[in-house]
GROMACS .gro file of C-alpha atoms in nm:
model
  461
    1MET     CA    1  -0.923   2.600  -0.210
    2GLU     CA    2  -1.198   2.552   0.025
    3PRO     CA    3  -1.135   2.555   0.413
    4THR     CA    4  -1.127   2.186   0.568
    5THR     CA    5  -1.443   2.105   0.716
    6THR     CA    6  -1.472   1.923   1.052
    7ILE     CA    7  -1.711   1.636   1.132
    8ARG     CA    8  -1.899   1.871   1.368
    9SER     CA    9  -1.949   2.137   1.109
   10ASN     CA   10  -2.091   1.844   0.874
   11ILE     CA   11  -2.328   1.735   1.144
   12GLU     CA   12  -2.461   2.076   1.223
   13ASP     CA   13  -2.495   2.189   0.847
   14TYR     CA   14  -2.693   1.850   0.779
   15ILE     CA   15  -2.933   1.906   1.058
   16ARG     CA   16  -2.969   2.289   0.942
   17LYS     CA   17  -3.036   2.205   0.590
   18GLN     CA   18  -3.263   1.910   0.672
   19GLY     CA   19  -3.475   2.158   0.900
   20TYR     CA   20  -3.428   1.913   1.160
   21THR     CA   21  -3.411   2.001   1.556
   22LEU     CA   22  -3.149   1.851   1.751
   23GLN     CA   23  -3.399   1.630   1.925
   24TYR     CA   24  -3.519   1.495   1.595
   25PHE     CA   25  -3.194   1.409   1.474
   26ALA     CA   26  -3.098   1.251   1.797
   27ASP     CA   27  -3.406   1.033   1.761
   28ILE     CA   28  -3.319   0.920   1.422
   29SER     CA   29  -2.967   0.861   1.482
   30GLY     CA   30  -2.980   0.702   1.824
   31VAL     CA   31  -2.745   0.944   1.984
   32ASN     CA   32  -2.861   1.113   2.307
   33ALA     CA   33  -2.949   1.473   2.237
   34GLY     CA   34  -2.728   1.619   2.515
   35THR     CA   35  -2.436   1.387   2.386
   36LEU     CA   36  -2.500   1.525   2.030
   37SER     CA   37  -2.497   1.881   2.145
   38ALA     CA   38  -2.179   1.825   2.320
   39ILE     CA   39  -2.015   1.676   2.016
   40ILE     CA   40  -2.134   1.976   1.796
   41LYS     CA   41  -2.018   2.248   2.045
   42GLY     CA   42  -1.682   2.063   2.052
   43THR     CA   43  -1.686   1.987   2.429
   44ARG     CA   44  -1.706   1.602   2.383
   45PRO     CA   45  -1.503   1.384   2.174
   46ILE     CA   46  -1.687   1.167   1.912
   47ALA     CA   47  -1.663   0.771   1.991
   48MET     CA   48  -1.637   0.535   1.708
   49ALA     CA   49  -1.984   0.383   1.791
   50GLN     CA   50  -2.160   0.744   1.795
   51LEU     CA   51  -1.984   0.813   1.479
   52ASP     CA   52  -2.133   0.547   1.299
   53LEU     CA   53  -2.467   0.590   1.414
   54ILE     CA   54  -2.437   0.986   1.315
   55THR     CA   55  -2.326   0.864   0.978
   56GLN     CA   56  -2.601   0.606   0.932
   57GLY     CA   57  -2.857   0.917   1.070
   58MET     CA   58  -2.721   1.127   0.782
   59LYS     CA   59  -2.785   0.863   0.520
   60LEU     CA   60  -2.427   0.820   0.436
   61GLU     CA   61  -2.213   0.505   0.338
   62GLU     CA   62  -2.024   0.344   0.639
   63GLY     CA   63  -1.708   0.496   0.724
   64HIS     CA   64  -1.796   0.813   0.521
   65PHE     CA   65  -1.611   1.054   0.795
   66TYR     CA   66  -1.331   0.798   0.889
   67GLU     CA   67  -1.075   0.989   0.697
   68ILE     CA   68  -1.149   1.334   0.884
   69TYR     CA   69  -1.200   1.150   1.206
   70GLY     CA   70  -0.849   0.990   1.183
   71ALA     CA   71  -0.692   1.354   1.110
   72GLU     CA   72  -0.896   1.524   1.406
   73CYS     CA   73  -0.827   1.240   1.656
   74PHE     CA   74  -0.508   1.099   1.576
   75VAL     CA   75  -0.313   1.342   1.371
   76GLU     CA   76  -0.389   1.693   1.452
   77SER     CA   77  -0.414   1.600   1.835
   78ALA     CA   78  -0.235   1.318   2.065
   79PRO     CA   79  -0.385   0.974   1.985
   80HIS     CA   80  -0.537   0.762   2.280
   81TRP     CA   81  -0.519   0.380   2.232
   82ARG     CA   82  -0.887   0.389   2.387
   83ARG     CA   83  -1.007   0.544   2.082
   84LEU     CA   84  -0.767   0.449   1.841
   85GLU     CA   85  -0.817   0.059   1.875
   86PRO     CA   86  -1.179   0.070   1.763
   87PHE     CA   87  -1.088   0.307   1.479
   88LEU     CA   88  -0.823   0.069   1.328
   89GLN     CA   89  -1.064  -0.218   1.386
   90ARG     CA   90  -1.359  -0.039   1.216
   91CYS     CA   91  -1.112   0.056   0.940
   92ALA     CA   92  -1.013  -0.322   0.888
   93GLU     CA   93  -1.341  -0.423   0.890
   94LEU     CA   94  -1.450  -0.177   0.585
   95ASP     CA   95  -1.143  -0.244   0.431
   96LYS     CA   96  -1.023   0.142   0.450
   97LEU     CA   97  -0.664   0.068   0.438
   98ASP     CA   98  -0.582   0.439   0.345
   99CYS     CA   99  -0.715   0.548   0.657
  100ILE     CA  100  -0.507   0.298   0.853
  101GLN     CA  101  -0.186   0.400   0.682
  102ARG     CA  102  -0.205   0.758   0.741
  103VAL     CA  103  -0.290   0.726   1.103
  104ILE     CA  104  -0.012   0.470   1.208
  105GLN     CA  105   0.227   0.661   1.031
  106GLN     CA  106   0.153   0.936   1.282
  107VAL     CA  107   0.154   0.716   1.579
  108THR     CA  108   0.471   0.543   1.508
  109ASP     CA  109   0.673   0.829   1.699
  110ASP     CA  110   0.484   0.723   2.026
  111ARG     CA  111   0.663   0.390   2.102
  112SER     CA  112   0.422   0.314   2.387
  113TYR     CA  113   0.158   0.193   2.150
  114VAL     CA  114   0.388  -0.082   1.984
  115SER     CA  115   0.285  -0.370   2.198
  116GLU     CA  116  -0.073  -0.267   2.131
  117LEU     CA  117  -0.039  -0.248   1.770
  118PHE     CA  118   0.123  -0.605   1.768
  119GLU     CA  119  -0.165  -0.759   1.958
  120LEU     CA  120  -0.422  -0.595   1.731
  121ALA     CA  121  -0.229  -0.708   1.423
  122GLU     CA  122  -0.266  -1.059   1.569
  123TYR     CA  123  -0.618  -1.015   1.631
  124MET     CA  124  -0.702  -0.895   1.283
  125LEU     CA  125  -0.495  -1.184   1.108
  126GLU     CA  126  -0.707  -1.422   1.330
  127ARG     CA  127  -1.002  -1.251   1.167
  128ASP     CA  128  -0.845  -1.282   0.807
  129GLN     CA  129  -0.808  -0.921   0.773
  130LYS     CA  130  -0.463  -0.982   0.607
  131LYS     CA  131  -0.404  -0.658   0.430
  132ALA     CA  132  -0.475  -0.442   0.758
  133ALA     CA  133  -0.280  -0.682   0.978
  134ARG     CA  134   0.002  -0.663   0.759
  135MET     CA  135   0.015  -0.289   0.769
  136LEU     CA  136   0.028  -0.320   1.154
  137TYR     CA  137   0.315  -0.571   1.133
  138GLU     CA  138   0.511  -0.347   0.901
  139CYS     CA  139   0.464  -0.052   1.147
  140VAL     CA  140   0.587  -0.253   1.445
  141ALA     CA  141   0.855  -0.388   1.266
  142GLU     CA  142   0.976  -0.049   1.153
  143CYS     CA  143   0.941   0.093   1.510
  144GLU     CA  144   1.170  -0.188   1.634
  145LYS     CA  145   1.399  -0.243   1.368
  146TYR     CA  146   1.713  -0.155   1.579
  147GLN     CA  147   1.625  -0.404   1.831
  148HIS     CA  148   1.681  -0.785   1.844
  149SER     CA  149   1.339  -0.891   1.989
  150GLU     CA  150   1.143  -1.199   1.933
  151ARG     CA  151   0.844  -0.957   1.844
  152LEU     CA  152   1.045  -0.819   1.556
  153ALA     CA  153   1.138  -1.163   1.419
  154LEU     CA  154   0.755  -1.261   1.464
  155CYS     CA  155   0.648  -0.953   1.265
  156HIS     CA  156   0.887  -1.037   0.981
  157TYR     CA  157   0.752  -1.380   0.968
  158ARG     CA  158   0.402  -1.256   0.952
  159ILE     CA  159   0.489  -1.027   0.674
  160PHE     CA  160   0.685  -1.303   0.510
  161THR     CA  161   0.387  -1.524   0.520
  162LEU     CA  162   0.138  -1.252   0.410
  163SER     CA  163   0.372  -1.145   0.120
  164LEU     CA  164   0.351  -1.492  -0.070
  165GLY     CA  165   0.141  -1.461  -0.369
  166GLN     CA  166   0.128  -1.557  -0.748
  167ASP     CA  167   0.465  -1.377  -0.829
  168GLN     CA  168   0.733  -1.622  -0.780
  169HIS     CA  169   0.989  -1.335  -0.827
  170GLU     CA  170   0.832  -1.162  -0.515
  171ASN     CA  171   0.812  -1.481  -0.327
  172LEU     CA  172   1.190  -1.520  -0.370
  173ARG     CA  173   1.242  -1.148  -0.247
  174ALA     CA  174   1.020  -1.215   0.059
  175ALA     CA  175   1.198  -1.548   0.139
  176VAL     CA  176   1.553  -1.389   0.104
  177HIS     CA  177   1.438  -1.079   0.335
  178PHE     CA  178   1.275  -1.310   0.602
  179GLU     CA  179   1.543  -1.572   0.647
  180PRO     CA  180   1.789  -1.390   0.877
  181TYR     CA  181   1.513  -1.339   1.147
  182ILE     CA  182   1.442  -1.703   1.171
  183ASN     CA  183   1.692  -1.784   1.442
  184ARG     CA  184   1.537  -1.488   1.665
  185LEU     CA  185   1.199  -1.654   1.694
  186ASP     CA  186   1.105  -1.875   1.966
  187GLU     CA  187   1.234  -2.241   1.917
  188GLU     CA  188   0.911  -2.411   1.850
  189ARG     CA  189   0.787  -2.123   1.597
  190GLN     CA  190   1.131  -2.164   1.411
  191LEU     CA  191   0.997  -2.499   1.309
  192ASP     CA  192   0.702  -2.356   1.140
  193ALA     CA  193   0.911  -2.082   0.989
  194ILE     CA  194   1.172  -2.295   0.850
  195LYS     CA  195   0.886  -2.541   0.716
  196ASP     CA  196   0.709  -2.225   0.543
  197LEU     CA  197   1.055  -2.117   0.406
  198ALA     CA  198   1.134  -2.467   0.268
  199ASN     CA  199   0.786  -2.487   0.095
  200THR     CA  200   0.854  -2.164  -0.073
  201TYR     CA  201   1.179  -2.258  -0.218
  202LEU     CA  202   1.027  -2.581  -0.294
  203ALA     CA  203   0.777  -2.411  -0.537
  204LEU     CA  204   1.080  -2.187  -0.663
  205ARG     CA  205   1.261  -2.505  -0.736
  206TYR     CA  206   1.583  -2.412  -0.533
  207TRP     CA  207   1.654  -2.785  -0.453
  208ASP     CA  208   1.982  -2.734  -0.259
  209LYS     CA  209   1.825  -2.453  -0.065
  210VAL     CA  210   1.528  -2.677   0.034
  211PHE     CA  211   1.762  -2.987   0.122
  212GLU     CA  212   1.954  -2.723   0.350
  213LEU     CA  213   1.620  -2.616   0.526
  214ALA     CA  214   1.506  -2.959   0.558
  215GLU     CA  215   1.818  -3.058   0.735
  216GLU     CA  216   1.805  -2.782   0.977
  217LEU     CA  217   1.402  -2.844   1.053
  218ASP     CA  218   1.541  -3.232   1.122
  219GLN     CA  219   1.810  -3.111   1.365
  220LYS     CA  220   1.597  -2.853   1.535
  221THR     CA  221   1.305  -3.072   1.579
  222LYS     CA  222   1.518  -3.367   1.728
  223ILE     CA  223   1.676  -3.105   1.975
  224LEU     CA  224   1.331  -3.005   2.101
  225GLN     CA  225   1.218  -3.373   2.110
  226SER     CA  226   1.499  -3.449   2.336
  227TYR     CA  227   1.410  -3.207   2.607
  228THR     CA  228   1.028  -3.192   2.559
  229LYS     CA  229   0.891  -3.437   2.824
  230ARG     CA  230   0.550  -3.333   2.836
  231LYS     CA  231   0.283  -3.431   2.563
  232ASN     CA  232   0.294  -3.192   2.293
  233ASP     CA  233  -0.097  -3.114   2.297
  234LYS     CA  234  -0.247  -2.861   2.086
  235SER     CA  235  -0.350  -2.626   2.412
  236ASN     CA  236   0.003  -2.562   2.516
  237ARG     CA  237   0.233  -2.558   2.212
  238LEU     CA  238   0.321  -2.298   1.981
  239THR     CA  239   0.382  -2.530   1.682
  240ILE     CA  240   0.103  -2.593   1.443
  241TYR     CA  241   0.156  -2.950   1.429
  242PRO     CA  242   0.280  -3.216   1.665
  243LEU     CA  243   0.642  -3.236   1.682
  244PHE     CA  244   0.686  -3.596   1.518
  245VAL     CA  245   0.535  -3.427   1.204
  246TYR     CA  246   0.837  -3.204   1.163
  247ARG     CA  247   1.096  -3.439   1.137
  248ALA     CA  248   0.885  -3.664   0.910
  249TYR     CA  249   0.817  -3.376   0.677
  250SER     CA  250   1.183  -3.291   0.684
  251ASN     CA  251   1.270  -3.606   0.509
  252LEU     CA  252   0.970  -3.575   0.282
  253LEU     CA  253   1.136  -3.237   0.161
  254LYS     CA  254   1.464  -3.421   0.124
  255SER     CA  255   1.305  -3.699  -0.062
  256SER     CA  256   1.137  -3.455  -0.295
  257THR     CA  257   1.465  -3.271  -0.357
  258CYS     CA  258   1.652  -3.594  -0.438
  259GLU     CA  259   1.365  -3.697  -0.668
  260ARG     CA  260   1.386  -3.362  -0.861
  261GLN     CA  261   1.759  -3.395  -0.890
  262GLY     CA  262   1.721  -3.752  -1.028
  263ARG     CA  263   1.844  -3.917  -0.719
  264TYR     CA  264   1.601  -4.184  -0.686
  265LYS     CA  265   1.758  -4.437  -0.467
  266ASP     CA  266   1.829  -4.147  -0.225
  267ALA     CA  267   1.488  -4.058  -0.248
  268LEU     CA  268   1.365  -4.402  -0.155
  269LYS     CA  269   1.596  -4.391   0.145
  270TYR     CA  270   1.447  -4.074   0.297
  271THR     CA  271   1.102  -4.216   0.213
  272GLU     CA  272   1.155  -4.476   0.430
  273LEU     CA  273   1.285  -4.280   0.695
  274TYR     CA  274   0.987  -4.049   0.705
  275SER     CA  275   0.758  -4.371   0.696
  276LYS     CA  276   0.904  -4.476   1.030
  277LEU     CA  277   0.928  -4.137   1.177
  278ALA     CA  278   0.534  -4.081   1.123
  279LYS     CA  279   0.462  -4.412   1.328
  280VAL     CA  280   0.416  -4.280   1.709
  281SER     CA  281   0.308  -4.494   1.987
  282GLU     CA  282  -0.042  -4.420   2.159
  283PRO     CA  283  -0.156  -4.164   1.870
  284ASP     CA  284  -0.436  -3.947   1.962
  285GLU     CA  285  -0.695  -3.804   1.709
  286GLU     CA  286  -0.477  -3.531   1.577
  287ASP     CA  287  -0.184  -3.751   1.546
  288GLN     CA  288  -0.358  -4.011   1.341
  289ILE     CA  289  -0.461  -3.751   1.096
  290TYR     CA  290  -0.088  -3.701   0.998
  291ILE     CA  291   0.019  -4.071   1.026
  292GLU     CA  292  -0.247  -4.136   0.762
  293LYS     CA  293  -0.107  -3.853   0.545
  294PHE     CA  294   0.226  -3.981   0.564
  295ALA     CA  295   0.112  -4.327   0.505
  296ILE     CA  296  -0.038  -4.209   0.165
  297TRP     CA  297   0.271  -4.033   0.055
  298THR     CA  298   0.507  -4.320   0.148
  299GLU     CA  299   0.298  -4.548  -0.084
  300ALA     CA  300   0.261  -4.297  -0.356
  301ASN     CA  301   0.625  -4.169  -0.357
  302THR     CA  302   0.737  -4.539  -0.344
  303TYR     CA  303   0.548  -4.623  -0.643
  304LEU     CA  304   0.694  -4.296  -0.820
  305TYR     CA  305   1.062  -4.351  -0.760
  306LYS     CA  306   1.052  -4.717  -0.868
  307LEU     CA  307   0.868  -4.608  -1.175
  308MET     CA  308   1.154  -4.358  -1.255
  309MET     CA  309   1.424  -4.597  -1.185
  310GLY     CA  310   1.290  -4.782  -1.510
  311ASP     CA  311   1.027  -5.040  -1.327
  312PRO     CA  312   0.726  -5.022  -1.529
  313SER     CA  313   0.565  -5.310  -1.391
  314ILE     CA  314   0.475  -5.127  -1.090
  315LEU     CA  315   0.254  -4.902  -1.290
  316PRO     CA  316  -0.090  -5.118  -1.259
  317SER     CA  317  -0.022  -5.087  -0.854
  318TYR     CA  318   0.026  -4.710  -0.896
  319VAL     CA  319  -0.297  -4.673  -1.097
  320LYS     CA  320  -0.490  -4.886  -0.832
  321PHE     CA  321  -0.346  -4.660  -0.562
  322ILE     CA  322  -0.469  -4.359  -0.759
  323GLU     CA  323  -0.811  -4.502  -0.764
  324LYS     CA  324  -0.844  -4.530  -0.395
  325ASN     CA  325  -0.670  -4.191  -0.338
  326GLU     CA  326  -0.853  -3.943  -0.569
  327ARG     CA  327  -0.714  -3.636  -0.376
  328GLU     CA  328  -0.359  -3.734  -0.518
  329VAL     CA  329  -0.482  -3.770  -0.906
  330LEU     CA  330  -0.308  -3.457  -0.991
  331PRO     CA  331   0.038  -3.503  -0.847
  332ALA     CA  332   0.028  -3.897  -0.955
  333MET     CA  333  -0.051  -3.769  -1.312
  334ILE     CA  334   0.243  -3.550  -1.309
  335ASN     CA  335   0.457  -3.817  -1.194
  336ILE     CA  336   0.318  -4.071  -1.462
  337LEU     CA  337   0.359  -3.796  -1.747
  338GLU     CA  338   0.728  -3.751  -1.649
  339MET     CA  339   0.784  -4.125  -1.650
  340ALA     CA  340   0.618  -4.175  -1.974
  341ASN     CA  341   0.830  -3.865  -2.137
  342LYS     CA  342   1.132  -4.020  -2.005
  343PHE     CA  343   1.095  -4.364  -2.132
  344GLY     CA  344   0.873  -4.308  -2.426
  345GLN     CA  345   0.569  -4.494  -2.260
  346ASN     CA  346   0.189  -4.455  -2.414
  347ILE     CA  347  -0.042  -4.374  -2.118
  348ASP     CA  348  -0.332  -4.245  -2.339
  349GLU     CA  349  -0.564  -4.517  -2.149
  350ILE     CA  350  -0.463  -4.367  -1.794
  351LEU     CA  351  -0.505  -4.020  -1.896
  352ASP     CA  352  -0.858  -4.106  -2.041
  353LYS     CA  353  -0.914  -4.311  -1.730
  354PHE     CA  354  -0.866  -4.005  -1.495
  355SER     CA  355  -0.964  -3.716  -1.698
  356ASP     CA  356  -1.273  -3.628  -1.486
  357GLN     CA  357  -1.084  -3.630  -1.184
  358ILE     CA  358  -0.802  -3.451  -1.305
  359ASN     CA  359  -1.015  -3.170  -1.399
  360SER     CA  360  -1.191  -3.177  -1.078
  361GLU     CA  361  -0.851  -3.188  -0.881
  362ILE     CA  362  -0.728  -2.895  -1.077
  363ALA     CA  363  -1.000  -2.686  -0.964
  364ARG     CA  364  -0.954  -2.776  -0.613
  365LEU     CA  365  -0.589  -2.853  -0.555
  366ARG     CA  366  -0.669  -2.917  -0.200
  367GLY     CA  367  -0.397  -2.969   0.112
  368TYR     CA  368  -0.125  -2.790  -0.074
  369THR     CA  369   0.018  -2.441  -0.009
  370GLU     CA  370  -0.065  -2.168  -0.273
  371GLN     CA  371   0.285  -2.149  -0.417
  372VAL     CA  372   0.308  -2.525  -0.453
  373LYS     CA  373  -0.040  -2.547  -0.610
  374LEU     CA  374   0.057  -2.307  -0.878
  375ASP     CA  375   0.387  -2.480  -0.937
  376MET     CA  376   0.192  -2.834  -0.962
  377TYR     CA  377  -0.071  -2.706  -1.224
  378ILE     CA  378   0.206  -2.554  -1.432
  379THR     CA  379   0.413  -2.863  -1.411
  380PHE     CA  380   0.118  -3.058  -1.529
  381LEU     CA  381   0.057  -2.831  -1.813
  382LEU     CA  382   0.409  -2.859  -1.914
  383GLU     CA  383   0.446  -3.251  -1.898
  384ARG     CA  384   0.106  -3.294  -2.086
  385SER     CA  385   0.216  -3.051  -2.357
  386VAL     CA  386   0.538  -3.243  -2.385
  387TYR     CA  387   0.378  -3.560  -2.376
  388LEU     CA  388   0.138  -3.479  -2.670
  389LEU     CA  389   0.392  -3.329  -2.870
  390ASN     CA  390   0.610  -3.643  -2.832
  391ARG     CA  391   0.324  -3.831  -2.983
  392CYS     CA  392   0.308  -3.602  -3.277
  393GLU     CA  393  -0.030  -3.444  -3.147
  394TYR     CA  394   0.109  -3.116  -3.242
  395LEU     CA  395  -0.210  -2.909  -3.246
  396GLU     CA  396  -0.343  -3.021  -2.897
  397GLY     CA  397   0.015  -3.005  -2.775
  398LEU     CA  398   0.099  -2.660  -2.864
  399ARG     CA  399  -0.244  -2.524  -2.729
  400GLN     CA  400  -0.162  -2.701  -2.401
  401LEU     CA  401   0.184  -2.534  -2.424
  402MET     CA  402   0.046  -2.191  -2.492
  403HIS     CA  403  -0.188  -2.232  -2.171
  404CYS     CA  404   0.123  -2.335  -1.982
  405LEU     CA  405   0.330  -2.033  -2.124
  406GLY     CA  406   0.045  -1.788  -2.028
  407GLU     CA  407   0.028  -1.927  -1.664
  408SER     CA  408   0.381  -1.903  -1.616
  409VAL     CA  409   0.395  -1.532  -1.725
  410LYS     CA  410   0.096  -1.465  -1.470
  411ILE     CA  411   0.309  -1.576  -1.175
  412ASN     CA  412   0.629  -1.450  -1.331
  413ASN     CA  413   0.798  -1.804  -1.339
  414GLN     CA  414   1.113  -1.713  -1.544
  415THR     CA  415   1.224  -2.097  -1.558
  416ASP     CA  416   0.915  -2.209  -1.696
  417ILE     CA  417   0.886  -1.939  -1.935
  418ILE     CA  418   1.232  -2.008  -2.083
  419HIS     CA  419   1.143  -2.383  -2.085
  420CYS     CA  420   0.781  -2.313  -2.290
  421VAL     CA  421   0.981  -2.073  -2.543
  422ALA     CA  422   1.244  -2.333  -2.597
  423ILE     CA  423   0.989  -2.628  -2.647
  424TYR     CA  424   0.775  -2.392  -2.895
  425GLU     CA  425   1.087  -2.286  -3.094
  426ARG     CA  426   1.153  -2.664  -3.137
  427TYR     CA  427   0.807  -2.740  -3.288
  428ARG     CA  428   0.748  -2.391  -3.433
  429ASN     CA  429   0.726  -2.509  -3.790
  430THR     CA  430   0.404  -2.743  -3.670
  431ALA     CA  431   0.213  -2.426  -3.547
  432ILE     CA  432  -0.109  -2.283  -3.691
  433ALA     CA  433  -0.172  -1.915  -3.735
  434GLU     CA  434  -0.405  -1.944  -3.434
  435ILE     CA  435  -0.120  -2.064  -3.207
  436GLU     CA  436   0.134  -1.832  -3.359
  437HIS     CA  437  -0.093  -1.549  -3.281
  438GLN     CA  438  -0.136  -1.659  -2.925
  439TYR     CA  439   0.234  -1.685  -2.891
  440LYS     CA  440   0.303  -1.338  -3.004
  441LEU     CA  441   0.026  -1.197  -2.758
  442ILE     CA  442   0.193  -1.369  -2.471
  443MET     CA  443   0.531  -1.249  -2.562
  444MET     CA  444   0.423  -0.907  -2.606
  445GLU     CA  445   0.304  -0.922  -2.247
  446VAL     CA  446   0.648  -1.042  -2.136
  447HIS     CA  447   0.801  -0.757  -2.302
  448LYS     CA  448   0.565  -0.511  -2.172
  449ARG     CA  449   0.642  -0.657  -1.783
  450TYR     CA  450   1.028  -0.598  -1.862
  451ASP     CA  451   0.966  -0.255  -2.023
  452LYS     CA  452   0.802  -0.137  -1.688
  453LYS     CA  453   1.093  -0.285  -1.488
  454GLU     CA  454   1.342  -0.101  -1.697
  455ASN     CA  455   1.143   0.238  -1.680
  456SER     CA  456   1.111   0.205  -1.281
  457LEU     CA  457   1.473   0.157  -1.260
  458PHE     CA  458   1.541   0.465  -1.479
  459ASN     CA  459   1.298   0.662  -1.267
  460LEU     CA  460   1.491   0.560  -0.944
  461ALA     CA  461   1.806   0.696  -1.096
   0.00000   0.00000   0.00000
């Protein structure tokens, strides 16, 4: 086994092999010759800026020596924050996450750096360096796991939001792990945390849990409003939105939950309530943005609930609303498809009318969280396949169903996987060989996924 080389020995070997003088390499690298000499002799530590210049001078890729640098400066010797901070920042910029992980595992023994690591994580998050930020948040959380600090709770909140992705099973695990920390957050931050948690459960279709969190959001916002005398302006507040938005949104969540449970009268009641709550006196420019959003949701959902209560006369007005609000095309089409499937209505003309906008909206899905976007897309595919199958358009209906099943498998949405399989079995006798083959391939993927999970359990044992 070859002995481990140091950065200094690498520099010295490079200069010798290239036949350079120390002064010449100093000129091409941009590092002072005296500084370079002291670095090679080991009498002066290498700063990050100098390391990057030397690496460039040696015609190596950026970050080439970071692994060795991390070991020399922070593992084999006592780390100093003045050198550690720029190292972690540069690793984040170059996506050298392994280097970050190795170093922070070593520095966790020194609890004096916990505050600095947390602040750096916040800085990285602002710069959208999410993977690196999450590593630091996890490090801080591990250091403070026996504390009951707000910082610990905030770390878990950040980890929760950074954990959310396409796998709905993993999203559920993240939600369950984070929930106990909500009440340790600052009262204002609790509002955003509850909202984010409710949105996650909404995408997972845990309707009772969504309603419970919506009620909690409503009560906590009401309490904050009761003793917040000052204008809750953006420069001084911790919440992302003005306070009135949270009470209005809590009732929007309640109405959505009632809708999914078939309680349309209750859904209308909560719609009227959030419509009133979203009206504020002397609104500023920011307030006006949310007032208009809730006005659109109020109109759209009022049409929807009346449709689902069996009033088809409202459909022309709903269509006119969609024409004026193209960003609401996809959720509106889902609603109209659900109504058509429930009451056996023919909506071919409406689907044709908005086909271009539907395709465009699927590509964008603006204004919704990532989890809600995925759930909405799959719901649309499912409802459209059911509509086509109900109208005996078996080939296209089953193609849409296979698309829906494939997307459900990708995000590990077990409820929709089961639903798609049940529908397919019902219409299996109409499937052509192409559809049957596609179905088998998708189900093989499902079996592989569960085989991996079973194997991992045996390995743990």
